[in-house]
């Protein structure tokens, strides 16, 4: 783990050095330094996205998850975006495949590592496109194979997760979250990984993130995923003193159909 963080640090130095002001020819040398963190394919994709102007340089890694590394990145206009990179070599693509195979949008997908990870990334992008019509989520900006670029929620600094920034008015916040779950369901989507880890508290407004496990209500996994979301959300808000049960939440979400 320490080795990995160290490498991530090296990556930052190098990617930082690759900012727009750097001469292009330096990048070859730089590549070698952060090969430890990402495979060459991912590095090429990062460079392509950078060349297309989606961001200038990656900044700090804000999360290193089971399957992905999430960075903030600076754009030419001085804004910041989120870059989520699924690791091609060290992610559990068979687990991803299990979640994808019953999604009717990805019928016929083969369980090959890269194809699965690219489909996973594309699905998260598509889910966000659909979700943003009805609830607050990060705007999806672009995706390329295993890399997603998203709006950064929180202005200049990433907004904290509800887990770390408990709402000042738990009841009011919960009412919003429940409405959002209902709106998603009505729009034909279930989040599938909803909990205090994937809800941001953006100045007391809930924003749902991390839509990779999200699927359409026609998916045979949808009822099970909705159940899990209701369980996680009800447990968290009940702990904060809100009068909610799994049954009452599920009922409310389904009633909005
Ligand atoms: N658009 C965003 N704006 C602000 N912060 C974000 C945004 N997206 C992600 N984050 C931060 O990065 C963290 C990790 O992102 P996310 O939840 O999407 O991935 P993950 O849980 O690591 O996914 P996986 O387990 O699949 O690797 C979040 O908990 C949140 O703190
Ligand atoms: Mg998450």
XYZ file of N, CA and C and ligand atoms in Angstrom:
803
model
N 0.828 -1.209 0.000
C 0.000 0.000 0.000
C 0.859 1.254 0.000
N 1.927 1.231 0.886
C 2.785 2.413 0.960
C 3.485 2.638 -0.363
N 3.899 1.483 -0.926
C 4.577 1.551 -2.221
C 3.671 2.201 -3.235
N 2.415 1.843 -3.137
C 1.473 2.370 -4.118
C 1.296 3.872 -3.946
N 1.189 4.301 -2.685
C 1.041 5.734 -2.450
C 2.275 6.476 -2.916
N 3.419 5.846 -2.670
C 4.664 6.485 -3.081
C 4.658 6.663 -4.593
N 4.239 5.589 -5.289
C 4.190 5.662 -6.751
C 3.197 6.726 -7.197
N 2.075 6.794 -6.465
C 1.064 7.794 -6.831
C 1.669 9.181 -6.684
N 2.512 9.339 -5.650
C 3.190 10.625 -5.453
C 4.081 10.928 -6.633
N 4.820 9.917 -7.061
C 5.717 10.098 -8.207
C 4.904 10.479 -9.440
N 3.768 9.852 -9.574
C 2.898 10.143 -10.719
C 2.507 11.620 -10.716
N 2.181 12.102 -9.533
C 1.738 13.499 -9.445
C 2.822 14.437 -9.892
N 4.029 14.170 -9.408
C 5.145 15.034 -9.762
C 5.291 15.043 -11.277
N 5.227 13.838 -11.837
C 5.460 13.721 -13.270
C 4.315 14.337 -14.066
N 3.092 14.000 -13.684
C 1.961 14.533 -14.439
C 1.930 16.047 -14.291
N 2.245 16.507 -13.091
C 2.312 17.948 -12.875
C 3.310 18.575 -13.823
N 4.422 17.910 -13.972
C 5.477 18.434 -14.831
C 5.064 18.438 -16.289
N 4.018 17.681 -16.581
C 3.567 17.599 -17.971
C 2.539 18.666 -18.306
N 2.392 19.606 -17.421
C 1.439 20.683 -17.664
C 1.685 21.349 -19.008
N 0.737 22.163 -19.423
C 0.771 22.726 -20.767
C 2.072 23.453 -21.070
N 2.701 23.953 -20.036
C 3.894 24.740 -20.289
C 5.097 23.869 -20.676
N 5.010 22.568 -20.430
C 6.171 21.709 -20.702
C 6.316 21.406 -22.189
N 7.573 21.256 -22.601
C 7.812 20.863 -23.989
C 7.365 19.419 -24.157
N 6.749 19.128 -25.269
C 6.182 17.819 -25.542
C 7.242 16.708 -25.417
N 8.464 17.003 -25.871
C 9.473 15.943 -25.921
C 9.842 15.406 -24.539
N 9.607 16.178 -23.490
C 9.937 15.715 -22.143
C 9.038 14.569 -21.705
N 7.888 14.463 -22.340
C 6.914 13.506 -21.839
C 7.416 12.060 -21.944
N 8.230 11.775 -22.930
C 8.745 10.402 -23.090
C 9.472 9.958 -21.828
N 10.355 10.808 -21.330
C 11.092 10.506 -20.113
C 10.120 10.319 -18.951
N 9.164 11.214 -18.902
C 8.224 11.219 -17.789
C 7.435 9.916 -17.728
N 7.076 9.435 -18.872
C 6.308 8.184 -18.948
C 6.951 7.101 -18.116
N 8.274 6.967 -18.284
C 8.983 5.859 -17.627
C 8.803 5.939 -16.127
N 8.766 7.145 -15.600
C 8.707 7.305 -14.150
C 7.395 6.805 -13.574
N 6.300 7.034 -14.266
C 5.058 6.624 -13.634
C 4.384 5.417 -14.257
N 5.221 4.643 -14.918
C 4.782 3.346 -15.413
C 4.338 2.438 -14.269
N 4.900 2.695 -13.081
C 4.565 1.858 -11.918
C 3.105 1.970 -11.540
N 2.490 3.106 -11.833
C 1.132 3.348 -11.363
C 0.106 2.886 -12.381
N 0.288 3.308 -13.624
C -0.666 2.939 -14.669
C 0.055 2.249 -15.814
N -0.648 1.355 -16.463
C -0.101 0.678 -17.629
C 0.001 1.667 -18.789
N 0.730 1.267 -19.812
C 1.003 2.176 -20.936
C -0.271 2.598 -21.666
N -1.207 1.659 -21.748
C -2.460 1.947 -22.442
C -3.192 3.100 -21.754
N -3.242 3.030 -20.429
C -3.893 4.085 -19.654
C -3.138 5.404 -19.803
N -1.825 5.323 -19.784
C -1.018 6.546 -19.937
C -1.304 7.208 -21.277
N -1.386 6.402 -22.314
C -1.684 6.958 -23.650
C -3.047 7.649 -23.653
N -4.007 7.006 -23.006
C -5.349 7.606 -22.946
C -5.348 8.909 -22.154
N -4.567 8.943 -21.088
C -4.463 10.188 -20.317
C -3.882 11.295 -21.192
N -2.857 10.937 -21.949
C -2.245 11.945 -22.825
C -3.209 12.409 -23.911
N -3.981 11.466 -24.436
C -4.931 11.854 -25.487
C -5.989 12.807 -24.934
N -6.499 12.481 -23.771
C -7.510 13.357 -23.156
C -6.910 14.725 -22.851
N -5.664 14.705 -22.422
C -4.985 15.964 -22.130
C -4.805 16.757 -23.434
N -4.408 16.062 -24.487
C -4.185 16.724 -25.778
C -5.489 17.295 -26.340
N -6.591 16.634 -26.033
C -7.891 17.135 -26.512
C -8.411 18.297 -25.667
N -7.668 18.614 -24.621
C -8.008 19.795 -23.831
C -8.987 19.562 -22.690
N -9.184 18.306 -22.322
C -10.133 18.045 -21.233
C -9.557 18.406 -19.867
N -8.244 18.354 -19.742
C -7.575 18.830 -18.538
C -6.113 19.073 -18.899
N -5.432 19.801 -18.029
C -4.023 20.067 -18.291
C -3.113 19.180 -17.467
N -3.433 19.039 -16.196
C -2.596 18.179 -15.368
C -3.412 17.538 -14.254
N -3.017 16.319 -13.918
C -3.657 15.678 -12.775
C -3.069 16.288 -11.512
N -3.910 16.391 -10.472
C -3.407 16.891 -9.196
C -3.394 15.750 -8.188
N -3.914 16.047 -7.000
C -3.830 15.025 -5.951
C -4.778 13.858 -6.207
N -4.354 12.633 -5.858
C -5.312 11.523 -5.878
C -6.232 11.732 -4.686
N -7.560 11.772 -4.919
C -8.421 11.975 -3.752
C -8.954 10.659 -3.224
N -8.865 9.617 -4.021
C -9.287 8.311 -3.511
C -8.621 7.213 -4.321
N -8.202 6.172 -3.636
C -7.703 4.992 -4.328
C -8.599 3.854 -3.899
N -9.545 3.527 -4.778
C -10.569 2.533 -4.428
C -10.144 1.139 -4.846
N -11.107 0.226 -4.727
C -10.815 -1.164 -5.074
C -10.499 -1.294 -6.557
N -11.245 -0.537 -7.374
C -11.090 -0.708 -8.818
C -10.519 0.507 -9.534
N -10.579 1.656 -8.873
C -10.209 2.877 -9.602
C -9.375 3.821 -8.748
N -8.698 4.743 -9.436
C -8.025 5.858 -8.766
C -8.743 7.131 -9.201
N -9.056 7.977 -8.241
C -9.783 9.213 -8.547
C -8.879 10.403 -8.246
N -8.717 11.264 -9.250
C -7.868 12.452 -9.129
C -8.691 13.720 -9.346
N -8.184 14.833 -8.815
C -8.658 16.112 -9.325
C -7.688 16.505 -10.438
N -8.172 17.325 -11.372
C -7.306 17.782 -12.467
C -7.664 19.220 -12.794
N -6.680 19.958 -13.241
C -6.901 21.364 -13.572
C -7.124 21.521 -15.080
N -8.056 22.379 -15.449
C -8.297 22.609 -16.872
C -7.620 23.915 -17.293
N -7.583 24.147 -18.605
C -6.913 25.346 -19.130
C -7.563 26.616 -18.598
N -8.871 26.550 -18.343
C -9.546 27.766 -17.874
C -9.427 27.932 -16.360
N -8.621 27.078 -15.732
C -8.363 27.237 -14.304
C -9.388 26.549 -13.419
N -10.332 25.834 -14.049
C -11.298 25.098 -13.247
C -10.724 23.731 -12.886
N -11.465 23.000 -12.059
C -11.009 21.662 -11.714
C -12.087 20.657 -12.088
N -11.635 19.493 -12.484
C -12.549 18.400 -12.809
C -12.081 17.150 -12.063
N -12.914 16.121 -12.123
C -12.564 14.829 -11.520
C -12.177 13.865 -12.645
N -11.075 13.138 -12.445
C -10.679 12.112 -13.416
C -10.684 10.771 -12.680
N -11.568 9.874 -13.105
C -11.678 8.555 -12.475
C -11.081 7.526 -13.423
N -10.081 6.826 -12.955
C -9.341 5.906 -13.824
C -9.477 4.479 -13.303
N -10.147 3.612 -14.073
C -10.223 2.201 -13.698
C -8.901 1.549 -14.053
N -8.335 0.846 -13.080
C -7.034 0.213 -13.313
C -7.226 -1.039 -14.171
N -6.521 -1.096 -15.260
C -6.718 -2.211 -16.193
C -6.174 -3.518 -15.641
N -5.092 -3.415 -14.871
C -4.424 -4.658 -14.467
C -4.843 -5.174 -13.098
N -5.255 -4.280 -12.213
C -5.540 -4.744 -10.853
C -6.968 -4.455 -10.430
N -7.923 -4.656 -11.335
C -9.289 -4.547 -10.843
C -9.991 -5.880 -11.056
N -11.023 -6.095 -10.280
C -11.723 -7.371 -10.297
C -12.745 -7.364 -11.433
N -12.268 -7.646 -12.655
C -13.164 -7.489 -13.805
C -14.233 -8.578 -13.828
N -13.979 -9.701 -13.178
C -15.007 -10.747 -13.165
C -16.203 -10.322 -12.319
N -15.915 -9.575 -11.248
C -17.015 -9.040 -10.433
C -17.805 -8.011 -11.270
N -17.053 -7.176 -12.005
C -17.711 -6.201 -12.880
C -18.604 -6.927 -13.882
N -18.056 -8.005 -14.439
C -18.802 -8.753 -15.455
C -20.105 -9.305 -14.875
N -20.041 -9.802 -13.636
C -21.246 -10.324 -12.977
C -22.343 -9.257 -12.893
N -21.907 -8.023 -12.628
C -22.868 -6.924 -12.512
C -23.361 -6.434 -13.870
N -22.553 -6.647 -14.901
C -22.918 -6.120 -16.224
C -23.795 -7.067 -17.030
N -23.646 -8.360 -16.768
C -24.209 -9.340 -17.704
C -25.729 -9.324 -17.759
N -26.379 -8.842 -16.677
C -27.849 -8.823 -16.706
C -28.405 -7.453 -17.089
N -27.507 -6.516 -17.397
C -27.957 -5.195 -17.850
C -28.293 -5.308 -19.341
N -29.580 -5.136 -19.681
C -29.973 -5.341 -21.095
C -29.230 -4.415 -22.058
N -28.683 -3.321 -21.554
C -27.940 -2.411 -22.439
C -26.605 -3.010 -22.887
N -26.152 -4.051 -22.185
C -24.845 -4.626 -22.513
C -24.944 -6.105 -22.862
N -26.053 -6.445 -23.473
C -26.273 -7.829 -23.876
C -25.145 -8.292 -24.796
N -24.713 -9.516 -24.598
C -23.711 -10.069 -25.498
C -22.287 -9.720 -25.120
N -22.105 -9.030 -24.002
C -20.752 -8.679 -23.565
C -19.973 -9.950 -23.210
N -18.723 -10.023 -23.643
C -17.882 -11.191 -23.318
C -17.059 -10.866 -22.079
N -16.732 -11.921 -21.323
C -16.010 -11.668 -20.077
C -14.496 -11.551 -20.281
N -14.120 -10.628 -21.140
C -12.691 -10.361 -21.325
C -12.340 -9.117 -20.526
N -11.145 -9.130 -19.975
C -10.755 -8.065 -19.043
C -10.999 -6.663 -19.593
N -10.342 -6.327 -20.701
C -10.458 -4.933 -21.178
C -11.857 -4.581 -21.628
N -12.480 -5.504 -22.361
C -13.846 -5.216 -22.853
C -14.776 -4.934 -21.687
N -14.619 -5.726 -20.616
C -15.479 -5.554 -19.446
C -15.234 -4.203 -18.783
N -13.974 -3.850 -18.603
C -13.652 -2.583 -17.927
C -14.111 -1.383 -18.771
N -13.958 -1.486 -20.090
C -14.399 -0.379 -20.961
C -15.929 -0.256 -20.909
N -16.614 -1.402 -20.863
C -18.082 -1.366 -20.780
C -18.510 -0.773 -19.447
N -17.776 -1.116 -18.415
C -18.054 -0.610 -17.062
C -17.954 0.924 -17.032
N -16.916 1.432 -17.647
C -16.684 2.883 -17.697
C -17.791 3.567 -18.492
N -18.095 2.968 -19.641
C -19.132 3.524 -20.513
C -20.486 3.517 -19.816
N -20.740 2.447 -19.059
C -22.013 2.358 -18.358
C -22.129 3.467 -17.318
N -21.030 3.718 -16.584
C -21.073 4.776 -15.574
C -21.382 6.121 -16.239
N -20.766 6.358 -17.402
C -21.013 7.599 -18.140
C -22.480 7.698 -18.546
N -22.992 6.605 -19.110
C -24.391 6.614 -19.562
C -25.367 6.769 -18.403
N -25.061 6.107 -17.297
C -25.918 6.233 -16.111
C -25.974 7.684 -15.642
N -24.817 8.337 -15.644
C -24.773 9.731 -15.192
C -25.549 10.638 -16.137
N -25.456 10.367 -17.439
C -26.205 11.155 -18.425
C -27.702 11.069 -18.131
N -28.136 9.858 -17.825
C -29.555 9.648 -17.579
C -29.955 10.219 -16.219
N -29.152 9.970 -15.210
C -29.481 10.401 -13.849
C -29.542 11.923 -13.737
N -28.677 12.596 -14.487
C -28.594 14.049 -14.324
C -29.843 14.778 -14.809
N -30.670 14.063 -15.556
C -31.944 14.650 -15.995
C -32.889 14.839 -14.810
N -32.712 14.020 -13.769
C -33.694 14.033 -12.679
C -33.133 14.326 -11.281
N -31.852 14.124 -11.067
C -31.278 14.388 -9.732
C -29.913 15.060 -9.867
N -29.383 15.567 -8.733
C -28.050 16.181 -8.789
C -26.963 15.110 -8.736
N -26.180 15.055 -9.806
C -25.027 14.154 -9.911
C -23.930 14.955 -10.618
N -22.683 14.508 -10.585
C -21.654 15.203 -11.352
C -21.960 15.096 -12.845
N -21.834 16.197 -13.573
C -22.037 16.131 -15.024
C -20.911 15.293 -15.621
N -21.259 14.292 -16.432
C -20.214 13.517 -17.099
C -19.672 14.325 -18.286
N -18.373 14.514 -18.380
C -17.819 15.385 -19.424
C -17.314 14.586 -20.624
N -16.561 13.533 -20.366
C -16.075 12.694 -21.470
C -15.600 11.357 -20.881
N -15.616 10.296 -21.704
C -14.961 9.065 -21.251
C -14.128 8.517 -22.390
N -13.100 7.773 -22.030
C -12.266 7.140 -23.033
C -11.776 5.804 -22.471
N -12.255 4.737 -23.021
C -11.900 3.381 -22.563
C -12.117 3.184 -21.069
N -11.059 3.394 -20.255
C -11.164 3.143 -18.816
C -11.090 4.424 -17.988
N -11.248 5.574 -18.653
C -11.111 6.853 -17.952
C -12.365 7.699 -18.121
N -12.830 8.246 -16.985
C -13.999 9.132 -16.996
C -13.575 10.513 -16.515
N -14.088 11.552 -17.162
C -13.857 12.917 -16.678
C -15.220 13.482 -16.285
N -15.290 13.988 -15.054
C -16.566 14.428 -14.482
C -16.450 15.819 -13.883
N -17.583 16.459 -13.776
C -17.659 17.715 -13.036
C -17.225 17.456 -11.591
N -16.443 18.381 -11.036
C -16.082 18.277 -9.624
C -17.194 18.918 -8.797
N -17.758 18.148 -7.888
C -18.815 18.679 -7.020
C -18.168 19.401 -5.836
N -18.587 20.625 -5.596
C -18.057 21.343 -4.432
C -17.372 22.652 -4.782
N -17.344 23.007 -6.055
C -16.688 24.256 -6.441
C -15.209 24.018 -6.648
N -14.367 24.545 -5.754
C -12.934 24.356 -5.981
C -12.408 23.127 -5.239
N -12.957 22.860 -4.058
C -12.546 21.664 -3.303
C -13.652 20.620 -3.382
N -13.285 19.342 -3.528
C -14.321 18.309 -3.578
C -15.189 18.348 -2.318
N -16.496 18.310 -2.501
C -17.423 18.297 -1.361
C -17.208 17.011 -0.566
N -17.384 17.072 0.768
C -17.185 15.862 1.580
C -18.320 14.867 1.409
N -18.035 13.611 1.752
C -19.078 12.594 1.748
C -19.944 12.789 2.989
N -21.192 12.377 2.875
C -22.118 12.495 4.002
C -21.571 11.761 5.234
N -20.827 10.699 4.966
C -20.208 9.939 6.055
C -19.302 10.836 6.920
N -18.609 11.768 6.268
C -17.660 12.631 6.985
C -18.234 14.000 7.322
N -19.313 14.393 6.654
C -19.929 15.697 6.927
C -21.414 15.465 7.122
N -21.766 15.095 8.332
C -23.163 14.765 8.610
C -24.044 15.985 8.418
N -25.200 15.791 7.793
C -26.076 16.934 7.527
C -26.498 17.635 8.818
N -26.610 18.953 8.762
C -27.036 19.723 9.935
C -28.494 19.416 10.253
N -29.277 19.175 9.193
C -30.690 18.842 9.355
C -30.919 17.451 8.744
N -30.650 16.398 9.533
C -30.716 15.036 8.983
C -32.068 14.725 8.364
N -33.139 15.175 9.000
C -34.493 14.888 8.521
C -34.701 15.484 7.125
N -34.404 16.782 6.998
C -34.588 17.475 5.720
C -33.700 16.881 4.632
N -32.479 16.539 5.002
C -31.527 15.964 4.049
C -32.027 14.599 3.575
N -32.520 13.815 4.550
C -33.042 12.489 4.199
C -34.234 12.589 3.246
N -35.119 13.555 3.514
C -36.297 13.724 2.650
C -35.830 13.925 1.200
N -34.780 14.734 1.024
C -34.231 14.973 -0.325
C -33.680 13.683 -0.925
N -32.898 12.952 -0.115
C -32.289 11.707 -0.602
C -33.373 10.725 -1.047
N -34.421 10.596 -0.236
C -35.501 9.663 -0.572
C -36.199 10.091 -1.865
N -36.393 11.411 -2.019
C -37.006 11.916 -3.258
C -36.117 11.606 -4.456
N -34.817 11.746 -4.260
C -33.880 11.468 -5.355
C -33.912 9.989 -5.747
N -33.990 9.121 -4.732
C -34.065 7.680 -5.034
C -35.338 7.389 -5.833
N -36.436 8.037 -5.446
C -37.701 7.856 -6.157
C -37.628 8.384 -7.579
N -36.992 9.546 -7.732
C -36.890 10.156 -9.067
C -36.051 9.274 -9.994
N -34.989 8.686 -9.435
C -34.144 7.792 -10.245
C -34.949 6.574 -10.688
N -35.656 5.994 -9.736
C -36.441 4.787 -10.039
C -37.470 5.088 -11.123
N -38.113 6.248 -10.983
C -39.119 6.661 -11.969
C -38.473 6.870 -13.338
N -37.227 7.302 -13.332
C -36.516 7.509 -14.604
C -35.946 6.191 -15.131
N -36.222 5.093 -14.392
C -35.800 3.788 -14.885
C -34.439 3.336 -14.414
N -33.934 3.946 -13.333
C -32.590 3.594 -12.842
C -32.602 3.266 -11.357
N -31.701 2.375 -10.959
C -31.438 2.162 -9.532
C -29.938 2.405 -9.342
N -29.577 3.089 -8.248
C -28.161 3.438 -8.069
C -27.311 2.181 -7.872
N -27.681 1.361 -6.903
C -27.003 0.077 -6.736
C -25.819 0.070 -5.790
N -25.326 1.233 -5.409
C -24.205 1.280 -4.448
C -24.371 2.518 -3.571
N -25.635 2.783 -3.239
C -25.925 4.018 -2.502
C -25.668 3.814 -1.004
N -24.972 4.748 -0.416
C -24.710 4.729 1.029
C -24.090 6.072 1.366
N -23.749 6.258 2.637
C -23.124 7.501 3.079
C -21.760 7.725 2.415
N -21.229 6.700 1.757
C -19.946 6.838 1.058
C -20.114 7.464 -0.325
N -21.302 7.278 -0.908
C -21.506 7.748 -2.281
C -22.555 8.855 -2.388
N -22.792 9.513 -1.266
C -23.629 10.722 -1.283
C -22.752 11.855 -0.759
N -22.573 12.891 -1.556
C -21.782 14.036 -1.107
C -22.704 15.045 -0.436
N -22.125 15.777 0.519
C -22.846 16.864 1.175
C -22.288 18.170 0.609
N -22.958 18.676 -0.421
C -22.479 19.892 -1.083
C -23.244 21.081 -0.491
N -22.681 21.674 0.536
C -23.329 22.787 1.239
C -24.764 22.424 1.613
N -24.888 21.262 2.231
C -26.176 20.745 2.743
C -27.147 20.302 1.647
N -26.649 20.154 0.431
C -27.472 19.600 -0.657
C -26.883 18.237 -1.036
N -27.720 17.176 -1.045
C -27.177 15.860 -1.409
C -26.881 15.730 -2.906
N -25.726 15.147 -3.214
C -25.357 14.844 -4.606
C -24.942 13.377 -4.649
N -25.563 12.600 -5.528
C -25.215 11.181 -5.662
C -24.015 11.052 -6.597
N -23.062 10.193 -6.210
C -21.907 9.931 -7.093
C -21.737 8.422 -7.256
N -20.744 8.041 -8.049
C -20.317 6.642 -8.190
C -21.428 5.752 -8.762
N -21.750 5.980 -10.025
C -22.846 5.272 -10.686
C -22.414 4.027 -11.469
N -21.278 3.443 -11.125
C -20.806 2.320 -11.931
C -21.691 1.077 -11.768
N -22.279 0.913 -10.587
C -23.118 -0.276 -10.399
C -24.578 -0.013 -10.739
N -24.856 1.221 -11.104
C -26.227 1.597 -11.404
C -26.708 0.874 -12.665
N -27.984 0.476 -12.639
C -28.504 -0.254 -13.788
C -29.964 0.142 -14.041
N -30.505 -0.374 -15.122
C -31.888 -0.045 -15.466
C -32.849 -0.945 -14.674
N -34.071 -0.470 -14.454
C -34.999 -1.238 -13.619
C -35.374 -2.575 -14.256
N -35.153 -2.722 -15.554
C -35.446 -4.000 -16.230
C -34.404 -5.078 -15.914
N -33.263 -4.686 -15.412
C -32.188 -5.629 -15.054
C -32.712 -6.573 -13.964
N -32.426 -7.860 -14.092
C -32.927 -8.811 -13.084
C -32.308 -8.553 -11.713
N -31.199 -7.841 -11.667
C -30.570 -7.512 -10.384
C -31.199 -6.290 -9.710
N -32.037 -5.550 -10.443
C -32.521 -4.254 -9.944
C -33.221 -4.335 -8.577
N -34.138 -5.301 -8.363
C -34.818 -5.352 -7.058
C -33.837 -5.551 -5.894
N -32.872 -6.414 -6.118
C -31.858 -6.691 -5.087
C -31.017 -5.439 -4.804
N -30.678 -4.711 -5.856
C -29.870 -3.495 -5.689
C -30.679 -2.411 -4.966
N -31.944 -2.303 -5.327
C -32.799 -1.303 -4.663
C -32.917 -1.627 -3.169
N -33.059 -2.914 -2.877
C -33.167 -3.350 -1.489
C -31.917 -2.945 -0.701
N -30.767 -3.173 -1.306
C -29.499 -2.843 -0.650
C -29.383 -1.329 -0.431
N -29.749 -0.564 -1.458
C -29.694 0.907 -1.334
C -30.588 1.361 -0.178
N -31.808 0.812 -0.124
C -32.749 1.208 0.933
C -32.189 0.837 2.296
N -31.602 -0.333 2.385
C -31.031 -0.786 3.659
C -29.927 0.163 4.138
N -28.993 0.481 3.247
C -27.863 1.360 3.603
C -28.332 2.748 4.003
N -29.236 3.292 3.203
C -29.683 4.672 3.439
C -30.519 4.738 4.714
N -31.428 3.768 4.900
C -32.275 3.763 6.096
C -31.406 3.606 7.349
N -30.448 2.703 7.300
C -29.573 2.466 8.455
C -28.839 3.754 8.846
N -28.280 4.426 7.838
C -27.491 5.632 8.119
C -28.351 6.740 8.724
N -29.493 7.005 8.105
C -30.309 8.130 8.601
C -31.028 7.782 9.906
N -31.337 6.507 10.115
C -31.940 6.103 11.395
C -30.932 6.383 12.516
N -29.661 6.143 12.234
C -28.604 6.400 13.222
C -28.541 7.886 13.585
N -28.911 8.734 12.623
C -28.906 10.184 12.875
C -30.219 10.646 13.509
N -31.096 9.679 13.804
C -32.326 10.034 14.516
C -33.551 10.235 13.629
N -33.409 9.943 12.336
C -34.560 10.107 11.437
C -35.461 8.868 11.565
N -36.772 9.097 11.581
C -37.712 7.976 11.697
C -37.902 7.337 10.328
N -37.045 6.368 10.016
C -37.146 5.687 8.716
C -36.806 4.219 8.914
N -37.514 3.378 8.171
C -37.184 1.948 8.167
C -36.947 1.548 6.711
N -36.371 0.388 6.521
C -36.137 -0.118 5.162
C -37.476 -0.203 4.425
N -38.495 -0.712 5.132
C -39.808 -0.885 4.499
C -40.431 0.444 4.087
N -40.343 1.437 4.991
C -40.986 2.721 4.658
C -40.254 3.381 3.486
N -38.944 3.249 3.457
C -38.175 3.863 2.365
C -38.468 3.164 1.032
N -38.447 1.844 1.046
C -38.715 1.087 -0.183
C -40.090 1.438 -0.736
N -41.046 1.499 0.187
C -42.417 1.820 -0.211
C -42.475 3.188 -0.896
N -41.776 4.137 -0.277
C -41.778 5.503 -0.814
C -41.149 5.540 -2.218
N -40.042 4.830 -2.374
C -39.359 4.833 -3.675
C -40.246 4.183 -4.732
N -40.829 3.052 -4.395
C -41.652 2.333 -5.379
C -42.936 3.092 -5.701
N -43.450 3.825 -4.714
C -44.689 4.579 -4.925
C -44.487 5.696 -5.936
N -43.252 6.103 -6.129
C -43.008 7.215 -7.049
C -42.984 6.754 -8.497
N -43.185 5.483 -8.706
C -43.172 4.948 -10.069
C -44.424 5.356 -10.827
N -17.542 14.368 -8.981
C -16.945 14.362 -7.792
N -16.805 15.504 -7.086
C -16.184 15.499 -5.888
N -15.653 14.398 -5.322
C -15.751 13.229 -5.972
C -16.399 13.143 -7.234
N -16.346 11.866 -7.659
C -15.690 11.179 -6.713
N -15.321 11.975 -5.683
C -14.571 11.565 -4.479
O -13.783 10.434 -4.799
C -14.170 9.300 -4.017
C -14.130 8.039 -4.865
O -14.975 8.171 -5.991
P -16.029 7.042 -6.362
O -16.943 6.836 -5.213
O -16.625 7.415 -7.664
O -15.112 5.787 -6.598
P -14.814 4.486 -5.690
O -15.795 4.358 -4.579
O -13.388 4.492 -5.361
O -15.126 3.420 -6.740
P -14.562 1.942 -6.863
O -14.769 1.273 -5.525
O -15.417 1.406 -7.969
O -13.113 2.056 -7.238
C -15.555 9.638 -3.507
O -15.835 9.000 -2.292
C -15.506 11.142 -3.356
O -14.917 11.474 -2.117
Mg -17.558 5.302 -4.048
